[in-house]
Amino acid sequence: MASTTRTKRLSLSAWLKTITFYEILVGMKATLSHLLNYRPVTLQYPHEKRTLPDNYRGMLALLRYDDGTEKCVGCDLCEAACPSRVIRVVSAEVPGEPTKRYSKEYYMDMTRCLFCGMCVDACPVDALGMTREFEWAVYDKRQLHLNKQQLLAIGDRSFPVQEKRLELQHPNVAFFNVAFKHVPPKPD
Amino acid sequence: MTEFGLRLAISLTQIAAVMGIVVITVLILTLAERKVLGWMQDRMGPMEVGPYGILQPLADAIKLFFKEDIIPAGANKFLFTMAPILCLIPSFIGFAVIPWGPNQTFEVGGITVRPFVISDINIGVLYILAFASLGAYGIILGGWSSNSKYSLLGGLRSAAQIISYELNVGLSIVGVLILGGSLSLVSITDAQAGGFWHWYLFALPAPQIFAFVIYVISAVAETNRVPFDLPEAESELVAGFFTEYSGLRFAFFFLAEYANMVLVSCVAAALFLGGWNAPYPGTIMGFIGLPSLAWVENTMWFAVKTYSLLFLFFWLRATLPRLRYDQLMRFGWKVLLPIALGNIVVTAIAVFIYQQMK
């Protein structure tokens, strides 16, 4: 069979390097130097954990106010903002108060979530937050279909202080973020 | 009857001891390989089981024992069961002729016992080469009987590779056989006594440095190790010839590969590096007046040489990427084979001239 590539004429030094496996020896020197100056870059994960960056985007959670009422008003904006359709919101009127709504049911399919944080950005009342939890390996994928109670529980354990970024909220938005039973006076 | 029984008992004891040493070495190697690879790649290797992970081989063994053993539906059941055993036996059987320590004898009930070699047969090297090439049957039958195309490809690659590199192993040894004038590993090792300048790697009429390099490269290729791990190429063939194997059968293949590594390292140490001989004349134990304990020193030197060669295996694995298939075959047939043949010619001429001058 005819060779498809022309054989190049080697210079003397290149020929010497070839027959003495020079490049292989250089590589072996490199690995040996790593063995002698052994400095592992790994962490023993379950025993040591690295410090997460401040803007780490972990598990999603629903948040509450200090008095225990939910922040979510069931506006569906998170569902609209989600690129992979993780969220499903069923909103309903607050019984006895026809101007107010809340999320009757709230589902998240975390198997599809890509933790982009767009739902958190979209939420006008800061009812959604990203926690720093990341150890969510499960044996059954169905355990990652979270309902409202589970999401609130995550929020409760990850944000013991429920007021999140309150100073950034628009006062008109804040009007809707009130407890169902205690309607405060309008700020004027 | 009693004499036969005694001989049998002595032989079985020796075999059990050697098998035990080999299995323990293999267990050490499985940990050592992962540790050395980890250290060279700035990782830690296994750390969970026991302090610094030293009980990891035990945990691996327990895991392999209790894993589900699957035989694929379309497999040839007889050959599928036999293949790992066919692979394992040749790699263990070669240890029968390896001299682990000095050529001493003692008497037990009128029978001469050589404690450091099971059997000194005068075709020792040929015996090892013959059985080493039998291991290819286990691999190719394992690949074929799985009824899987990837396994078959892995087995075929392995057969082609082993056949082409087996030849280079044989030819690179011939220079040593010319110098030693014998096929027995015991007499070849004995002839290299008295300092490292008598080892056949450096011995005067014809130093076997090229032969040693060819032997190491071919041995790496023959044991299917990186960078010649084409039968197992996990990025191309899933896992090669043992893709369909699980549990204890897979463990047999694994054990055979590591036992083969130990065997080729032992042979290289015995043929090129003086075997159990110390790199200085005599022994320190003899010098300080304890000549009866010289065997400790000598077996230690054999272990040091073997383990250095095994470290070289790990070192190569941490450094080199896998070769392409045509590169491998071209390197074996067009480069190593002519050099090995040339080495035989040069050695023969040098030894002839040396003998005429004497």
Coordinates of C-alpha atoms in Angstrom, one line a residue:
Chain A
M1 CA 0.0 0.0 0.0
A2 CA 1.4 3.4 -1.0
S3 CA 1.9 5.8 1.8
T4 CA -0.3 8.8 1.6
T5 CA 2.1 11.1 3.4
R6 CA 5.5 12.0 2.1
T7 CA 8.2 11.0 4.6
K8 CA 10.0 14.1 5.8
R9 CA 13.8 14.2 6.0
L10 CA 14.8 14.6 9.6
S11 CA 17.6 16.7 10.8
L12 CA 20.2 15.1 13.0
S13 CA 18.9 16.6 16.2
A14 CA 15.3 15.6 15.3
W15 CA 16.5 12.1 14.5
L16 CA 18.3 11.9 17.8
K17 CA 15.2 13.1 19.7
T18 CA 13.1 10.5 17.9
I19 CA 15.3 7.5 18.7
T20 CA 15.8 8.5 22.3
F21 CA 12.1 9.2 22.9
Y22 CA 13.0 12.7 24.0
E23 CA 9.4 14.0 24.1
I24 CA 8.2 11.1 26.1
L25 CA 11.0 11.6 28.6
V26 CA 10.0 15.3 28.9
G27 CA 6.5 14.3 29.6
M28 CA 7.6 11.7 32.2
K29 CA 9.7 14.3 33.8
A30 CA 6.7 16.5 34.1
T31 CA 4.6 13.8 35.8
L32 CA 7.4 12.9 38.1
S33 CA 7.8 16.5 39.2
H34 CA 4.1 16.5 40.1
L35 CA 4.7 13.3 42.2
L36 CA 7.7 14.8 44.0
N37 CA 6.1 18.2 44.6
Y38 CA 2.8 16.7 45.5
R39 CA 0.2 19.4 46.1
P40 CA -3.4 18.1 45.7
V41 CA -6.0 20.4 44.3
T42 CA -8.9 18.3 45.3
L43 CA -11.1 18.5 48.4
Q44 CA -12.3 15.5 50.4
Y45 CA -15.9 16.4 49.5
P46 CA -18.2 15.0 52.2
H47 CA -15.7 16.0 54.9
E48 CA -14.5 19.3 53.6
K49 CA -16.6 21.7 51.5
R50 CA -15.5 24.6 49.6
T51 CA -16.8 28.1 50.5
L52 CA -19.5 29.0 47.9
P53 CA -19.4 32.3 46.2
D54 CA -21.8 35.0 47.4
N55 CA -23.9 34.8 44.3
Y56 CA -24.2 31.0 44.2
R57 CA -27.4 29.8 42.6
G58 CA -28.6 26.7 44.5
M59 CA -31.9 25.2 45.2
L60 CA -35.0 27.4 44.6
A61 CA -37.3 28.2 47.6
L62 CA -40.4 30.1 48.4
L63 CA -40.1 32.7 51.0
R64 CA -42.3 34.1 53.8
Y65 CA -42.6 37.4 55.7
D66 CA -41.6 37.6 59.3
D67 CA -45.1 37.0 60.4
G68 CA -45.2 33.7 58.5
T69 CA -47.4 34.7 55.6
E70 CA -46.3 33.8 52.1
K71 CA -44.9 36.4 49.8
C72 CA -46.2 34.7 46.7
V73 CA -49.2 36.4 45.1
G74 CA -49.7 33.9 42.4
C75 CA -49.0 36.3 39.5
D76 CA -47.5 33.6 37.2
L77 CA -44.6 35.8 36.1
C78 CA -42.1 33.2 37.3
E79 CA -43.9 30.6 35.2
A80 CA -43.7 32.9 32.2
A81 CA -40.1 33.7 32.7
C82 CA -38.9 30.1 33.1
P83 CA -37.1 29.0 29.9
S84 CA -37.5 25.3 30.7
R85 CA -41.0 25.4 32.1
V86 CA -40.1 24.1 35.5
I87 CA -42.7 26.1 37.4
R88 CA -46.5 25.6 37.4
V89 CA -48.6 28.0 39.4
V90 CA -52.3 27.7 40.2
S91 CA -53.5 31.0 41.6
A92 CA -56.7 31.6 43.4
E93 CA -58.5 34.4 45.2
V94 CA -58.0 34.9 48.8
P95 CA -61.2 33.9 50.4
G96 CA -63.3 36.9 51.4
E97 CA -61.0 39.4 49.7
P98 CA -61.7 39.5 46.0
T99 CA -58.9 41.9 45.2
K100 CA -56.2 39.6 46.5
R101 CA -54.8 36.5 45.1
Y102 CA -52.4 33.9 46.3
S103 CA -50.8 30.7 44.8
K104 CA -53.1 27.9 45.7
E105 CA -50.7 25.3 44.3
Y106 CA -47.1 25.8 43.2
Y107 CA -45.1 23.0 41.6
M108 CA -41.5 22.9 40.5
D109 CA -40.0 20.1 38.4
M110 CA -36.4 20.4 39.5
T111 CA -35.2 17.7 37.1
R112 CA -35.5 20.2 34.4
C113 CA -34.3 23.3 36.2
L114 CA -31.1 24.8 35.0
F115 CA -30.7 27.3 37.8
C116 CA -30.6 30.3 35.6
G117 CA -32.4 32.4 38.2
M118 CA -34.8 34.1 35.8
C119 CA -37.8 33.3 37.9
V120 CA -36.1 35.0 40.9
D121 CA -35.5 38.1 38.7
A122 CA -39.0 38.0 37.4
C123 CA -40.7 37.8 40.7
P124 CA -42.1 41.3 41.6
V125 CA -42.5 40.6 45.3
D126 CA -39.3 38.6 45.9
A127 CA -41.2 35.5 46.8
L128 CA -38.7 33.3 45.2
G129 CA -35.1 33.0 46.3
M130 CA -32.1 30.9 45.4
T131 CA -30.6 29.2 48.4
R132 CA -27.1 27.8 48.8
E133 CA -28.2 24.2 49.0
F134 CA -26.7 21.9 46.3
E135 CA -26.8 18.4 47.8
W136 CA -30.0 17.2 46.1
A137 CA -29.0 13.8 44.8
V138 CA -32.0 11.4 45.1
Y139 CA -32.7 7.8 44.2
D140 CA -36.0 8.6 42.6
K141 CA -36.5 11.4 40.2
R142 CA -40.1 11.9 41.5
Q143 CA -38.5 13.2 44.7
L144 CA -37.5 16.3 42.7
H145 CA -41.0 17.3 41.8
L146 CA -41.5 19.7 44.6
N147 CA -44.8 21.1 45.8
K148 CA -45.5 24.4 47.7
Q149 CA -45.1 23.0 51.2
Q150 CA -41.7 21.6 50.3
L151 CA -40.5 24.8 48.7
L152 CA -41.7 26.8 51.7
A153 CA -39.8 24.4 54.0
I154 CA -36.6 24.9 52.0
G155 CA -37.1 28.7 52.2
D156 CA -37.7 28.5 56.0
R157 CA -34.5 26.6 56.7
S158 CA -32.4 28.6 54.2
F159 CA -33.6 32.1 55.0
P160 CA -34.4 32.3 58.7
V161 CA -34.6 36.0 58.3
Q162 CA -37.5 36.2 55.8
E163 CA -37.1 39.8 54.7
K164 CA -35.1 39.6 51.6
R165 CA -34.0 42.8 49.7
L166 CA -37.0 44.7 51.2
E167 CA -35.4 48.0 50.6
L168 CA -35.3 47.3 46.9
Q169 CA -39.0 46.7 46.6
H170 CA -41.2 49.2 44.9
P171 CA -43.7 50.7 47.2
N172 CA -46.6 50.0 44.8
V173 CA -45.5 46.4 44.7
A174 CA -45.2 46.3 48.4
F175 CA -48.8 47.2 48.6
F176 CA -49.7 43.7 47.4
N177 CA -47.3 42.0 49.7
V178 CA -49.4 42.1 52.8
A179 CA -50.8 39.6 55.1
F180 CA -54.1 38.3 54.2
K181 CA -55.8 39.2 57.4
H182 CA -54.1 42.5 58.4
V183 CA -54.4 45.0 55.7
P184 CA -52.1 47.9 56.5
P185 CA -53.0 51.5 55.7
K186 CA -52.0 52.8 52.3
P187 CA -48.7 54.7 52.4
D188 CA -49.5 58.3 51.3
Chain B
M1 CA 4.8 -43.2 49.1
T2 CA 6.1 -41.2 52.0
E3 CA 8.8 -39.7 49.8
F4 CA 6.2 -38.8 47.1
G5 CA 3.9 -37.4 49.8
L6 CA 6.7 -35.3 51.2
R7 CA 7.7 -34.0 47.8
L8 CA 4.0 -33.2 47.1
A9 CA 3.6 -31.4 50.4
I10 CA 6.8 -29.3 49.8
S11 CA 5.8 -28.4 46.3
L12 CA 2.3 -27.4 47.4
T13 CA 3.6 -25.3 50.2
Q14 CA 5.9 -23.5 47.7
I15 CA 3.1 -23.0 45.3
A16 CA 0.8 -21.7 47.9
A17 CA 3.5 -19.3 49.2
V18 CA 4.2 -17.9 45.7
M19 CA 0.5 -17.6 44.8
G20 CA -0.1 -15.8 48.1
I21 CA 2.8 -13.4 47.4
V22 CA 1.5 -12.8 43.9
V23 CA -2.1 -12.2 45.0
I24 CA -1.0 -9.8 47.8
T25 CA 1.2 -8.0 45.3
V26 CA -1.7 -7.6 43.0
L27 CA -3.8 -6.2 45.8
I28 CA -1.1 -3.8 46.7
L29 CA -0.8 -2.8 43.0
T30 CA -4.4 -2.0 42.6
L31 CA -4.1 0.5 45.4
A32 CA -0.7 1.7 44.5
E33 CA -1.7 2.3 40.9
R34 CA -4.6 4.5 41.9
K35 CA -2.5 6.3 44.4
V36 CA 0.5 7.0 42.1
L37 CA -1.8 8.1 39.3
G38 CA -3.6 10.4 41.7
W39 CA -0.4 11.9 43.0
M40 CA 1.0 12.4 39.5
Q41 CA -2.3 14.1 38.5
D42 CA -2.5 16.3 41.6
R43 CA -5.3 14.2 43.1
M44 CA -5.4 12.1 46.2
G45 CA -6.6 8.7 45.0
P46 CA -8.8 6.6 47.2
M47 CA -9.1 8.1 50.7
E48 CA -12.3 6.8 52.2
V49 CA -11.7 3.2 53.3
G50 CA -9.3 3.0 56.2
P51 CA -6.6 5.5 56.9
Y52 CA -5.4 7.1 53.6
G53 CA -7.6 4.5 51.8
I54 CA -5.3 1.6 52.5
L55 CA -8.2 -0.9 52.9
Q56 CA -9.5 0.0 49.4
P57 CA -8.4 -3.2 47.8
L58 CA -10.3 -5.2 50.4
A59 CA -13.4 -3.1 49.8
D60 CA -13.0 -3.7 46.0
A61 CA -12.7 -7.4 46.5
I62 CA -15.8 -7.6 48.7
K63 CA -17.7 -5.5 46.2
L64 CA -16.6 -7.8 43.3
F65 CA -17.7 -10.8 45.3
F66 CA -21.2 -9.6 45.9
K67 CA -21.9 -8.0 42.5
E68 CA -24.5 -9.6 40.3
D69 CA -22.9 -12.0 37.9
I70 CA -24.6 -11.6 34.5
I71 CA -24.3 -13.9 31.4
P72 CA -25.7 -12.2 28.3
A73 CA -28.6 -14.0 26.7
G74 CA -26.8 -14.6 23.4
A75 CA -23.4 -15.6 24.9
N76 CA -21.8 -19.0 24.5
K77 CA -22.0 -20.0 28.1
F78 CA -19.2 -22.5 28.3
L79 CA -16.6 -20.3 26.7
F80 CA -18.0 -17.2 28.5
T81 CA -17.3 -19.0 31.8
M82 CA -14.0 -20.5 30.7
A83 CA -12.4 -17.3 29.2
P84 CA -11.5 -15.6 32.4
I85 CA -9.9 -18.8 33.8
L86 CA -8.0 -19.3 30.5
C87 CA -6.7 -15.8 31.0
L88 CA -5.8 -16.2 34.6
I89 CA -4.0 -19.6 34.5
P90 CA -1.2 -18.6 32.1
S91 CA -0.4 -15.5 34.0
F92 CA -0.1 -17.4 37.3
I93 CA 1.7 -20.4 35.9
G94 CA 4.7 -18.5 34.7
F95 CA 5.7 -17.7 38.3
A96 CA 6.8 -21.3 38.8
V97 CA 10.2 -20.7 37.3
I98 CA 11.0 -17.2 38.7
P99 CA 13.9 -17.3 41.1
W100 CA 12.9 -15.0 44.0
G101 CA 16.0 -15.4 46.0
P102 CA 19.5 -16.9 46.1
N103 CA 20.2 -20.4 44.8
Q104 CA 20.3 -22.1 48.1
T105 CA 19.2 -25.6 49.1
F106 CA 18.5 -27.4 52.3
E107 CA 17.5 -31.0 53.1
V108 CA 14.1 -32.1 54.5
G109 CA 13.8 -35.8 55.1
G110 CA 16.4 -36.7 52.5
I111 CA 14.8 -34.4 49.8
T112 CA 16.7 -31.4 48.5
V113 CA 14.5 -28.3 48.7
R114 CA 15.1 -25.0 46.8
P115 CA 13.1 -22.5 48.8
F116 CA 13.2 -19.6 46.3
V117 CA 12.2 -21.2 43.1
I118 CA 9.3 -23.7 42.7
S119 CA 10.9 -25.5 39.7
D120 CA 14.2 -24.8 38.0
I121 CA 13.5 -26.3 34.6
N122 CA 16.1 -25.7 31.9
I123 CA 13.7 -24.2 29.4
G124 CA 12.4 -21.6 31.8
V125 CA 12.3 -18.6 29.5
L126 CA 10.6 -20.6 26.7
Y127 CA 8.1 -21.9 29.2
I128 CA 7.2 -18.4 30.3
L129 CA 6.9 -17.1 26.7
A130 CA 4.8 -20.1 25.7
F131 CA 2.3 -19.6 28.5
A132 CA 2.2 -15.8 28.1
S133 CA 1.0 -16.2 24.5
L134 CA -1.7 -18.7 25.7
G135 CA -3.3 -15.7 27.6
A136 CA -4.4 -14.3 24.2
Y137 CA -6.8 -17.2 23.9
G138 CA -8.6 -16.1 27.1
I139 CA -8.9 -12.6 25.8
I140 CA -10.1 -13.4 22.3
L141 CA -12.5 -16.1 23.5
G142 CA -13.9 -13.7 26.1
G143 CA -14.5 -11.1 23.4
W144 CA -16.0 -13.6 21.0
S145 CA -18.2 -15.5 23.5
S146 CA -19.9 -12.3 24.8
N147 CA -21.8 -12.0 21.5
S148 CA -21.1 -8.3 21.5
K149 CA -19.5 -6.5 18.6
Y150 CA -17.5 -4.2 20.8
S151 CA -16.1 -7.1 22.8
L152 CA -15.2 -8.9 19.6
L153 CA -13.4 -5.9 18.3
G154 CA -11.5 -5.6 21.6
G155 CA -10.6 -9.3 21.5
L156 CA -9.4 -9.1 17.9
R157 CA -7.3 -6.0 18.6
S158 CA -5.8 -7.8 21.6
A159 CA -4.9 -10.9 19.6
A160 CA -3.3 -8.8 16.8
Q161 CA -1.4 -6.8 19.4
I162 CA -0.2 -9.7 21.5
I163 CA 0.9 -11.6 18.5
S164 CA 3.0 -8.8 17.1
Y165 CA 4.5 -7.8 20.5
E166 CA 5.1 -11.3 21.7
L167 CA 7.6 -11.7 18.9
N168 CA 9.5 -8.6 20.1
V169 CA 9.6 -9.9 23.6
G170 CA 11.0 -13.2 22.4
L171 CA 13.6 -11.6 20.2
S172 CA 14.8 -9.0 22.8
I173 CA 15.4 -11.9 25.2
V174 CA 17.6 -13.8 22.7
G175 CA 20.5 -11.4 23.3
V176 CA 20.4 -12.3 27.0
L177 CA 20.2 -16.0 26.2
I178 CA 23.3 -15.7 24.0
L179 CA 25.2 -14.0 26.9
G180 CA 23.9 -16.4 29.5
G181 CA 24.2 -19.5 27.4
S182 CA 21.1 -21.0 29.1
L183 CA 17.3 -20.9 29.1
S184 CA 17.0 -21.5 32.8
L185 CA 16.2 -18.3 34.7
V186 CA 18.2 -19.6 37.7
S187 CA 21.4 -20.0 35.9
I188 CA 20.9 -16.7 34.0
T189 CA 20.5 -14.9 37.3
D190 CA 23.5 -16.7 38.8
A191 CA 25.6 -15.6 35.9
Q192 CA 24.9 -11.9 36.7
A193 CA 26.3 -12.0 40.2
G194 CA 28.9 -9.6 41.5
G195 CA 27.9 -5.9 41.0
F196 CA 25.7 -4.1 38.6
W197 CA 28.3 -4.0 35.9
H198 CA 27.7 -7.8 35.5
W199 CA 24.0 -7.3 34.9
Y200 CA 23.1 -8.1 31.3
L201 CA 21.8 -4.5 31.0
F202 CA 25.4 -3.3 31.2
A203 CA 27.5 -6.5 30.8
L204 CA 30.6 -6.0 28.8
P205 CA 30.8 -7.9 25.6
A206 CA 27.4 -6.7 24.5
P207 CA 25.3 -4.4 26.8
Q208 CA 21.6 -5.2 26.3
I209 CA 20.3 -1.7 26.7
F210 CA 18.4 -1.6 23.4
A211 CA 17.0 -5.1 24.2
F212 CA 15.9 -3.9 27.6
V213 CA 14.1 -0.9 26.1
I214 CA 12.4 -3.1 23.5
Y215 CA 11.5 -5.6 26.2
V216 CA 9.9 -3.0 28.4
I217 CA 7.9 -1.4 25.5
S218 CA 6.8 -4.9 24.3
A219 CA 5.9 -6.0 27.8
V220 CA 3.7 -2.9 28.2
A221 CA 2.0 -3.7 24.9
E222 CA 1.6 -7.3 25.8
T223 CA 0.0 -6.7 29.1
N224 CA -2.5 -4.3 27.4
R225 CA -1.4 -1.3 29.5
V226 CA -1.5 2.4 28.7
P227 CA -0.3 3.6 26.1
F228 CA -1.0 0.3 24.3
D229 CA -4.4 -0.4 26.0
L230 CA -6.2 -0.7 22.6
P231 CA -8.1 -3.8 23.6
E232 CA -9.7 -1.9 26.4
A233 CA -9.9 1.6 24.8
E234 CA -12.8 2.8 26.8
S235 CA -13.4 5.8 24.6
E236 CA -13.8 3.6 21.5
L237 CA -14.9 0.2 22.6
V238 CA -16.7 0.8 25.9
A239 CA -14.3 -1.5 27.8
G240 CA -13.1 -3.8 25.1
F241 CA -13.1 -7.6 25.5
F242 CA -14.5 -7.6 29.1
T243 CA -17.5 -5.2 28.4
E244 CA -20.0 -7.9 29.1
Y245 CA -18.3 -9.3 32.2
S246 CA -19.3 -8.5 35.7
G247 CA -18.6 -9.6 39.2
L248 CA -16.1 -12.3 39.8
R249 CA -15.4 -13.0 36.2
F250 CA -14.4 -9.4 35.6
A251 CA -12.2 -9.7 38.7
F252 CA -10.4 -12.7 37.1
F253 CA -9.6 -10.6 34.0
F254 CA -8.4 -7.8 36.3
L255 CA -6.3 -10.2 38.4
A256 CA -4.8 -11.7 35.2
E257 CA -3.8 -8.3 33.9
Y258 CA -2.1 -7.4 37.1
A259 CA -0.5 -10.8 37.5
N260 CA 0.9 -10.4 34.0
M261 CA 2.4 -7.1 34.9
V262 CA 4.1 -8.6 37.9
L263 CA 5.3 -11.6 35.8
V264 CA 6.8 -9.4 33.0
S265 CA 8.5 -7.2 35.7
C266 CA 9.9 -10.3 37.4
V267 CA 11.2 -11.6 34.1
A268 CA 12.8 -8.3 33.2
A269 CA 14.4 -8.1 36.7
A270 CA 15.8 -11.6 36.4
L271 CA 17.0 -11.3 32.8
F272 CA 18.3 -7.7 32.5
L273 CA 18.7 -6.4 36.1
G274 CA 20.5 -9.3 37.8
G275 CA 17.5 -10.8 39.5
W276 CA 18.1 -11.1 43.2
N277 CA 21.7 -10.0 43.0
A278 CA 22.7 -6.9 44.8
P279 CA 24.2 -4.0 42.7
Y280 CA 27.4 -4.4 44.7
P281 CA 29.7 -7.5 45.0
G282 CA 28.7 -9.8 47.7
T283 CA 26.1 -9.0 50.4
I284 CA 26.1 -6.6 53.3
M285 CA 24.8 -9.4 55.5
G286 CA 27.8 -11.5 54.6
F287 CA 30.1 -8.5 55.2
I288 CA 28.8 -7.9 58.8
G289 CA 29.1 -11.6 59.5
L290 CA 25.5 -12.9 59.1
P291 CA 25.9 -14.9 55.8
S292 CA 22.9 -17.0 56.8
L293 CA 20.6 -14.0 56.5
A294 CA 21.9 -13.0 53.0
W295 CA 18.7 -14.2 51.5
V296 CA 16.7 -11.4 53.2
E297 CA 18.9 -8.8 51.4
N298 CA 18.7 -10.7 48.1
T299 CA 15.0 -11.1 48.0
M300 CA 14.7 -7.5 49.0
W301 CA 16.7 -6.5 45.9
F302 CA 14.5 -8.6 43.7
A303 CA 11.4 -6.9 45.2
V304 CA 13.0 -3.5 44.7
K305 CA 13.8 -4.2 41.1
T306 CA 10.3 -5.7 40.4
Y307 CA 8.5 -2.8 42.1
S308 CA 10.6 -0.2 40.3
L309 CA 9.6 -1.7 37.0
L310 CA 5.9 -1.8 38.1
F311 CA 6.3 1.9 39.1
L312 CA 7.5 2.5 35.5
F313 CA 4.2 1.0 34.3
F314 CA 2.2 3.4 36.4
W315 CA 4.5 6.3 35.4
L316 CA 3.9 5.6 31.7
R317 CA 0.2 5.4 32.3
A318 CA 0.1 8.7 34.0
T319 CA 2.1 10.3 31.2
L320 CA 1.2 9.0 27.8
P321 CA -2.0 9.1 25.7
R322 CA -3.2 6.0 23.8
L323 CA -1.5 5.2 20.5
R324 CA -3.6 4.9 17.3
Y325 CA -3.9 1.3 16.0
D326 CA -1.9 1.7 12.9
Q327 CA 0.8 3.6 14.8
L328 CA 1.0 0.7 17.2
M329 CA 1.4 -2.0 14.6
R330 CA 3.9 0.1 12.5
F331 CA 6.0 0.7 15.6
G332 CA 6.0 -3.0 16.5
W333 CA 6.7 -4.4 13.1
K334 CA 8.8 -1.7 11.4
V335 CA 10.8 -0.3 14.3
L336 CA 11.1 -2.7 17.2
L337 CA 11.4 -5.9 15.2
P338 CA 14.4 -4.7 13.1
I339 CA 16.2 -3.3 16.1
A340 CA 15.7 -6.5 18.0
L341 CA 17.0 -8.6 15.1
G342 CA 20.0 -6.2 14.8
N343 CA 20.6 -6.6 18.5
I344 CA 20.8 -10.3 18.2
V345 CA 23.3 -10.1 15.3
V346 CA 25.5 -7.5 17.2
T347 CA 25.4 -9.5 20.4
A348 CA 26.3 -12.8 18.7
I349 CA 29.3 -11.2 16.9
A350 CA 30.5 -9.5 20.1
V351 CA 30.2 -12.7 22.1
F352 CA 32.0 -14.7 19.4
I353 CA 34.9 -12.2 19.2
Y354 CA 35.1 -12.1 23.0
Q355 CA 35.3 -15.8 23.2
Q356 CA 38.0 -15.9 20.5
M357 CA 40.0 -13.3 22.4
K358 CA 39.9 -15.3 25.6

